[in-house]
CSV table of C-alpha atoms in Angstrom, one decimal:
chain,number,residue,atom,x,y,z
A,1,MET,CA,2.7,-7.2,-22.3
A,2,LEU,CA,2.9,-11.0,-22.3
A,3,TYR,CA,3.0,-13.3,-19.3
A,4,ASP,CA,4.3,-16.8,-18.6
A,5,LEU,CA,3.3,-17.8,-15.1
A,6,ASN,CA,4.8,-21.3,-15.2
A,7,VAL,CA,8.5,-21.7,-15.6
A,8,PRO,CA,9.5,-24.9,-13.7
A,9,TRP,CA,11.9,-24.5,-10.9
A,10,SER,CA,13.5,-27.1,-8.6
A,11,SER,CA,16.3,-27.0,-6.0
A,12,ASN,CA,18.6,-29.4,-8.0
A,13,GLN,CA,18.0,-27.5,-11.3
A,14,ASN,CA,20.9,-26.3,-13.4
A,15,SER,CA,21.1,-22.5,-13.1
A,16,GLN,CA,22.5,-22.1,-16.6
A,17,GLU,CA,19.6,-23.9,-18.1
A,18,LEU,CA,17.2,-21.8,-16.2
A,19,GLN,CA,19.0,-18.6,-17.3
A,20,ARG,CA,18.8,-19.7,-21.0
A,21,THR,CA,15.1,-20.4,-20.6
A,22,ILE,CA,14.4,-17.0,-19.0
A,23,SER,CA,16.6,-15.2,-21.6
A,24,PHE,CA,14.8,-16.8,-24.5
A,25,LEU,CA,11.4,-16.1,-23.0
A,26,SER,CA,12.4,-12.4,-22.7
A,27,GLU,CA,13.6,-12.3,-26.3
A,28,LEU,CA,10.2,-13.7,-27.4
A,29,GLY,CA,8.4,-10.8,-25.7
A,30,TYR,CA,7.4,-12.3,-22.3
A,31,ASP,CA,8.0,-9.6,-19.8
A,32,THR,CA,6.6,-11.1,-16.6
A,33,LEU,CA,7.7,-14.6,-15.6
A,34,ALA,CA,6.9,-16.8,-12.6
A,35,LEU,CA,9.2,-19.5,-11.3
A,36,ASN,CA,7.0,-22.5,-10.3
A,37,TYR,CA,7.7,-24.8,-7.4
A,38,VAL,CA,5.5,-27.9,-7.3
A,39,HIS,CA,4.7,-29.2,-3.8
A,40,SER,CA,3.0,-32.6,-3.4
A,41,GLY,CA,1.8,-34.1,-0.1
A,42,PRO,CA,0.6,-32.5,3.1
A,43,LEU,CA,1.9,-29.2,4.1
A,44,PRO,CA,4.6,-29.0,6.8
A,45,SER,CA,4.0,-27.1,10.1
A,46,GLN,CA,6.7,-24.5,9.2
A,47,ILE,CA,6.1,-23.1,5.7
A,48,SER,CA,8.8,-21.2,3.9
A,49,ASN,CA,9.4,-20.0,0.4
A,50,ALA,CA,11.6,-22.6,-1.4
A,51,ILE,CA,12.5,-20.3,-4.3
A,52,PRO,CA,15.3,-17.8,-3.4
A,53,SER,CA,14.4,-14.1,-3.8
A,54,THR,CA,17.6,-13.5,-5.9
A,55,GLN,CA,18.9,-15.7,-8.6
A,56,PRO,CA,22.7,-16.5,-9.2
A,57,PHE,CA,22.5,-14.9,-12.7
A,58,THR,CA,21.6,-11.5,-14.1
A,59,LEU,CA,18.0,-11.1,-15.3
A,60,PRO,CA,17.3,-9.6,-18.7
A,61,PRO,CA,16.2,-5.9,-18.6
A,62,LYS,CA,12.5,-5.1,-18.1
A,63,THR,CA,11.8,-8.6,-16.9
A,64,THR,CA,9.8,-9.2,-13.7
A,65,LEU,CA,10.3,-12.5,-11.9
A,66,LEU,CA,7.7,-13.8,-9.6
A,67,ARG,CA,7.7,-16.8,-7.3
A,68,ARG,CA,4.8,-19.3,-7.5
A,69,CYS,CA,3.8,-22.5,-5.8
A,70,THR,CA,1.6,-25.2,-7.3
A,71,LEU,CA,0.1,-27.5,-4.7
A,72,THR,CA,-0.9,-31.0,-5.8
A,73,LEU,CA,-4.4,-31.3,-4.2
A,74,ILE,CA,-5.6,-34.8,-3.3
A,75,ASP,CA,-7.8,-34.3,-0.2
A,76,PRO,CA,-9.0,-30.7,0.4
A,77,ALA,CA,-9.7,-31.4,4.1
A,78,GLN,CA,-6.0,-32.0,4.9
A,79,ASN,CA,-4.6,-28.8,3.5
A,80,TYR,CA,-5.8,-26.3,6.1
A,81,ARG,CA,-2.6,-24.2,5.9
A,82,LEU,CA,-3.4,-22.8,2.5
A,83,PRO,CA,-3.7,-19.2,3.8
A,84,VAL,CA,-0.1,-19.4,5.1
A,85,LEU,CA,1.1,-20.9,1.9
A,86,ALA,CA,-0.6,-18.2,-0.2
A,87,SER,CA,1.0,-15.4,1.8
A,88,THR,CA,4.5,-17.0,1.4
A,89,TYR,CA,4.5,-17.0,-2.4
A,90,ASP,CA,3.5,-14.4,-5.0
A,91,ILE,CA,1.0,-16.8,-6.7
A,92,LEU,CA,-0.7,-19.9,-5.5
A,93,ALA,CA,-2.0,-22.5,-7.9
A,94,LEU,CA,-3.8,-25.8,-7.2
A,95,ARG,CA,-3.5,-29.0,-9.2
A,96,PRO,CA,-6.4,-31.3,-8.4
A,97,THR,CA,-6.0,-35.0,-9.1
A,98,ASN,CA,-9.5,-36.3,-8.6
A,99,GLU,CA,-13.1,-35.0,-8.9
A,100,LYS,CA,-13.5,-34.2,-5.2
A,101,ALA,CA,-10.4,-32.0,-5.2
A,102,TYR,CA,-11.4,-30.5,-8.6
A,103,LEU,CA,-14.8,-29.4,-7.3
A,104,ALA,CA,-13.4,-28.0,-4.1
A,105,ALA,CA,-10.9,-25.9,-6.1
A,106,CYS,CA,-13.6,-24.6,-8.3
A,107,ILE,CA,-16.3,-23.9,-5.7
A,108,SER,CA,-15.2,-23.8,-2.1
A,109,LEU,CA,-11.5,-23.0,-1.8
A,110,SER,CA,-10.6,-19.3,-2.1
A,111,GLU,CA,-6.8,-19.0,-1.3
A,112,HIS,CA,-5.6,-19.8,-4.8
A,113,SER,CA,-5.8,-17.8,-8.1
A,114,LEU,CA,-5.1,-20.5,-10.6
A,115,ILE,CA,-6.2,-24.1,-11.3
A,116,SER,CA,-3.4,-25.7,-13.1
A,117,LEU,CA,-4.3,-29.1,-14.6
A,118,ASP,CA,-2.2,-31.9,-15.8
A,119,LEU,CA,-3.9,-32.5,-19.0
A,120,THR,CA,-1.7,-35.3,-20.1
A,121,GLN,CA,-3.6,-37.8,-17.9
A,122,ARG,CA,-7.1,-39.2,-18.4
A,123,PHE,CA,-9.5,-37.9,-15.8
A,124,PRO,CA,-12.4,-40.0,-14.5
A,125,PHE,CA,-14.9,-37.2,-14.8
A,126,HIS,CA,-16.2,-34.9,-17.5
A,127,TRP,CA,-15.4,-31.2,-17.9
A,128,LYS,CA,-18.8,-29.6,-17.3
A,129,PRO,CA,-19.4,-25.9,-17.8
A,130,LYS,CA,-20.9,-25.2,-14.4
A,131,PRO,CA,-17.9,-25.9,-12.1
A,132,LEU,CA,-15.5,-24.2,-14.5
A,133,MET,CA,-17.7,-21.1,-14.9
A,134,THR,CA,-18.3,-20.9,-11.2
A,135,ALA,CA,-14.5,-20.7,-10.7
A,136,ILE,CA,-14.1,-18.1,-13.4
A,137,ASN,CA,-16.9,-16.0,-11.9
A,138,ARG,CA,-15.1,-16.1,-8.6
A,139,GLY,CA,-11.9,-14.7,-10.2
A,140,ILE,CA,-10.0,-18.0,-10.5
A,141,ARG,CA,-8.4,-18.7,-13.8
A,142,ILE,CA,-7.9,-22.1,-15.6
A,143,GLU,CA,-4.3,-22.7,-16.7
A,144,ILE,CA,-3.4,-24.6,-19.8
A,145,CYS,CA,0.3,-25.4,-20.3
A,146,TYR,CA,1.2,-26.0,-23.9
A,147,GLY,CA,4.5,-27.6,-22.9
A,148,GLN,CA,2.6,-30.7,-21.9
A,149,ALA,CA,1.8,-31.3,-25.6
A,150,THR,CA,5.4,-31.2,-26.7
A,151,GLY,CA,6.4,-34.5,-25.0
A,152,GLU,CA,7.4,-37.7,-26.7
A,153,GLU,CA,4.6,-39.9,-25.5
A,154,SER,CA,1.7,-40.1,-28.0
A,155,ASN,CA,-0.8,-41.0,-25.3
A,156,ALA,CA,0.0,-37.9,-23.3
A,157,ARG,CA,-0.5,-35.7,-26.4
A,158,ARG,CA,-3.8,-37.5,-27.2
A,159,ASN,CA,-5.1,-36.9,-23.7
A,160,PHE,CA,-3.9,-33.3,-23.7
A,161,ILE,CA,-5.7,-32.5,-27.0
A,162,SER,CA,-8.9,-34.2,-25.8
A,163,ASN,CA,-8.9,-32.4,-22.4
A,164,THR,CA,-8.0,-29.0,-24.0
A,165,LEU,CA,-10.9,-29.3,-26.5
A,166,ALA,CA,-13.3,-30.1,-23.7
A,167,ILE,CA,-12.2,-27.2,-21.5
A,168,VAL,CA,-12.3,-24.7,-24.4
A,169,ARG,CA,-15.8,-25.9,-25.3
A,170,ALA,CA,-17.0,-25.7,-21.7
A,171,THR,CA,-15.6,-22.3,-21.0
A,172,LYS,CA,-16.0,-20.9,-24.5
A,173,GLY,CA,-12.5,-19.6,-24.2
A,174,ARG,CA,-13.1,-17.4,-21.2
A,175,GLY,CA,-11.0,-17.2,-18.1
A,176,LEU,CA,-8.0,-19.2,-19.5
A,177,VAL,CA,-4.3,-18.6,-18.8
A,178,ILE,CA,-1.8,-20.0,-21.3
A,179,SER,CA,1.6,-20.9,-19.8
A,180,SER,CA,4.6,-22.8,-21.1
A,181,GLU,CA,5.7,-25.2,-18.3
A,182,ALA,CA,8.7,-25.8,-20.5
A,183,LYS,CA,11.3,-27.9,-18.7
A,184,SER,CA,14.0,-26.6,-21.1
A,185,VAL,CA,14.5,-23.9,-23.6
A,186,LEU,CA,13.5,-26.3,-26.4
A,187,GLY,CA,9.9,-26.4,-25.1
A,188,VAL,CA,9.4,-22.6,-25.3
A,189,ARG,CA,7.3,-21.3,-28.2
A,190,ALA,CA,6.7,-17.8,-29.6
A,191,PRO,CA,3.3,-16.1,-29.0
A,192,ALA,CA,2.3,-16.4,-32.6
A,193,ASP,CA,3.0,-20.2,-32.6
A,194,VAL,CA,1.0,-20.6,-29.4
A,195,LEU,CA,-2.0,-18.8,-30.9
A,196,ASN,CA,-1.9,-20.9,-34.0
A,197,LEU,CA,-1.6,-24.1,-32.0
A,198,LEU,CA,-4.5,-23.1,-29.8
A,199,GLY,CA,-6.5,-22.0,-32.8
A,200,VAL,CA,-6.3,-25.6,-34.1
A,201,TRP,CA,-7.8,-26.8,-30.8
A,202,GLY,CA,-10.8,-24.4,-31.0
A,203,LEU,CA,-9.6,-21.3,-29.2
A,204,ALA,CA,-10.3,-18.0,-31.0
A,205,ARG,CA,-7.5,-15.6,-31.6
A,206,GLU,CA,-9.0,-12.9,-29.4
A,207,ARG,CA,-9.5,-15.3,-26.5
A,208,GLY,CA,-5.9,-16.5,-27.0
A,209,LEU,CA,-4.5,-13.0,-26.8
A,210,GLN,CA,-6.5,-12.4,-23.6
A,211,SER,CA,-5.2,-15.7,-22.1
A,212,MET,CA,-1.6,-14.6,-22.6
A,213,GLY,CA,-2.0,-10.9,-21.6
A,214,VAL,CA,-5.2,-9.7,-19.9
A,215,ASN,CA,-6.1,-12.8,-17.8
A,216,PRO,CA,-2.6,-13.4,-16.3
A,217,ARG,CA,-2.2,-9.7,-15.7
A,218,GLY,CA,-5.4,-9.8,-13.6
A,219,VAL,CA,-4.0,-12.8,-11.7
A,220,VAL,CA,-0.8,-10.9,-10.8
A,221,ILE,CA,-2.6,-7.7,-9.9
A,222,ASN,CA,-5.2,-9.5,-7.7
A,223,GLU,CA,-2.5,-11.5,-5.9
A,224,GLY,CA,-0.6,-8.3,-5.2
A,225,VAL,CA,-3.7,-6.5,-3.9
A,226,LYS,CA,-4.4,-9.4,-1.6
A,227,ARG,CA,-1.0,-9.1,0.1
A,228,SER,CA,-0.8,-5.3,0.2
A,229,SER,CA,-4.3,-4.2,1.0
A,230,PHE,CA,-6.8,-4.7,3.9
A,231,ARG,CA,-8.8,-7.8,3.3
A,232,GLY,CA,-8.2,-7.5,-0.4
A,233,VAL,CA,-10.5,-4.5,-0.7
A,234,ILE,CA,-8.8,-1.3,0.6
A,235,ASP,CA,-5.3,-0.3,-0.4
A,236,ILE,CA,-3.3,2.5,1.2
A,237,ILE,CA,-1.5,4.7,-1.3
A,238,ASP,CA,1.1,7.3,-0.3
A,239,GLY,CA,-0.1,10.6,-1.8
A,240,GLY,CA,2.9,12.6,-0.6
A,241,GLU,CA,3.3,15.3,2.0
A,242,SER,CA,1.3,18.5,1.6
A,243,GLU,CA,2.3,21.8,3.2
A,244,ILE,CA,-0.6,23.7,4.9
A,245,VAL,CA,0.0,27.5,5.1
A,246,LYS,CA,-1.9,29.1,7.9
A,247,SER,CA,-2.8,32.8,7.4
A,248,THR,CA,-2.6,35.2,10.3
A,249,PRO,CA,-5.2,38.0,10.9
A,250,LYS,CA,-2.5,40.7,10.3
A,251,GLU,CA,-1.9,39.4,6.8
A,252,ASP,CA,-5.7,39.5,6.0
A,253,GLY,CA,-6.2,43.1,7.2
A,254,ALA,CA,-6.5,42.5,11.0
A,255,GLY,CA,-9.7,40.5,10.9
A,256,LYS,CA,-13.2,41.6,10.0
A,257,LYS,CA,-13.1,45.0,11.7
A,258,GLY,CA,-10.0,46.1,9.8
A,259,LYS,CA,-11.5,44.8,6.6
A,260,ARG,CA,-14.7,46.7,7.1
A,261,LYS,CA,-12.8,49.9,7.9
A,262,GLN,CA,-10.7,49.5,4.7
A,263,GLU,CA,-13.8,49.1,2.6
A,264,GLU,CA,-15.4,52.2,4.2
A,265,THR,CA,-12.3,54.3,3.4
A,266,ASN,CA,-12.1,53.0,-0.2
A,267,ALA,CA,-15.8,53.7,-0.8
A,268,GLY,CA,-16.6,56.9,-2.8
A,269,PRO,CA,-19.6,59.1,-2.7
A,270,PRO,CA,-22.9,57.3,-2.8
A,271,ALA,CA,-24.7,57.2,-6.2
A,272,ILE,CA,-28.2,58.5,-6.7
A,273,SER,CA,-31.1,57.1,-8.7
A,274,LYS,CA,-31.9,58.2,-12.2
A,275,ARG,CA,-35.1,59.9,-11.1
A,276,ALA,CA,-33.3,62.1,-8.5
A,277,ALA,CA,-30.6,62.9,-11.0
A,278,LYS,CA,-33.2,64.0,-13.5
A,279,ARG,CA,-34.9,66.2,-11.0
A,280,ALA,CA,-31.6,67.9,-10.1
A,281,LYS,CA,-30.8,68.4,-13.7
A,282,LEU,CA,-34.2,70.0,-14.4
A,283,LEU,CA,-33.8,72.3,-11.4
A,284,MET,CA,-30.4,73.5,-12.5
A,285,GLN,CA,-31.7,74.2,-16.0
A,286,SER,CA,-34.7,76.2,-14.7
A,287,ASN,CA,-32.4,78.2,-12.3
A,288,ALA,CA,-30.0,79.0,-15.1
A,289,ALA,CA,-32.8,80.2,-17.4
A,290,SER,CA,-34.2,82.5,-14.7
A,291,GLY,CA,-30.8,83.9,-13.9
A,292,VAL,CA,-30.9,82.8,-10.3
A,293,SER,CA,-27.7,81.2,-8.9
A,294,PHE,CA,-28.8,78.3,-6.9
A,295,GLU,CA,-26.6,75.4,-5.7
A,296,SER,CA,-28.2,72.1,-6.1
A,297,PRO,CA,-28.7,70.1,-3.0
A,298,PHE,CA,-27.4,67.0,-4.9
A,299,SER,CA,-24.1,68.6,-6.0
A,300,TYR,CA,-22.1,66.4,-3.8
A,301,LEU,CA,-23.6,63.3,-5.4
A,302,THR,CA,-22.4,61.6,-8.6
A,303,ILE,CA,-24.9,61.8,-11.4
A,304,PRO,CA,-24.8,58.8,-13.8
A,305,LYS,CA,-24.7,59.7,-17.5
A,306,GLY,CA,-27.6,58.7,-19.7
């Protein structure tokens, strides 16, 4: 199962163009898609989901559509409504624009599950392994959108390739999520083309497959567990109703007394030991040889054979 967690969405977007993009992604094998709404600036007091729950067109079969919000992070101290924003959408991603916001997204903030970077710009800091691996060890994934490299500007492509090489080198290909961020159907690429493109930039094929399947699947499952479980740890699962049949004493033989009486009535004559049986047999043989009719005192007992 393949995932594309970044399909751009806006309120003034043409629904037919969005339908073509979703249909083409479904034909290429992407089963789970996420419509991405980008919010910049401080959060309002009343937060609501900008993406409607139902779309004005029919979705392809076996296609799951999620709703995601990407918040452009400038000052981490001003966005104290992140928990409310995270509970409103299915997936929350942060897009830091400076080093302070980048370090906060990697180390301190915990409401998001993705760090989506605009790799077409030149950042004033270096991609060091420690902040990136700290975020990955905390369960946060780093998103790389290949649609940013298909633009017409040469400077944007140059910055994207340079930043991607640095991130792949710092993370060694671990904890990455590959998305499209294609603004039209022309920016969508097949999974094999994406793997070949990332292989040129230093990402191994196995890591590339994980970044398109295993890693985004973990993001979707973790976000679902956060919203349906208690503190993201305990989840309540309905195991169904079970019928408990209570047995009455009459059905079991009227309790212990009745059961003991039944055992006593079913019990046969008591068995004797082999030594007593041998004595009784010798006594009967001696009486038969002497011609004396004598009834054995153990005649009522059962003598085992052998």
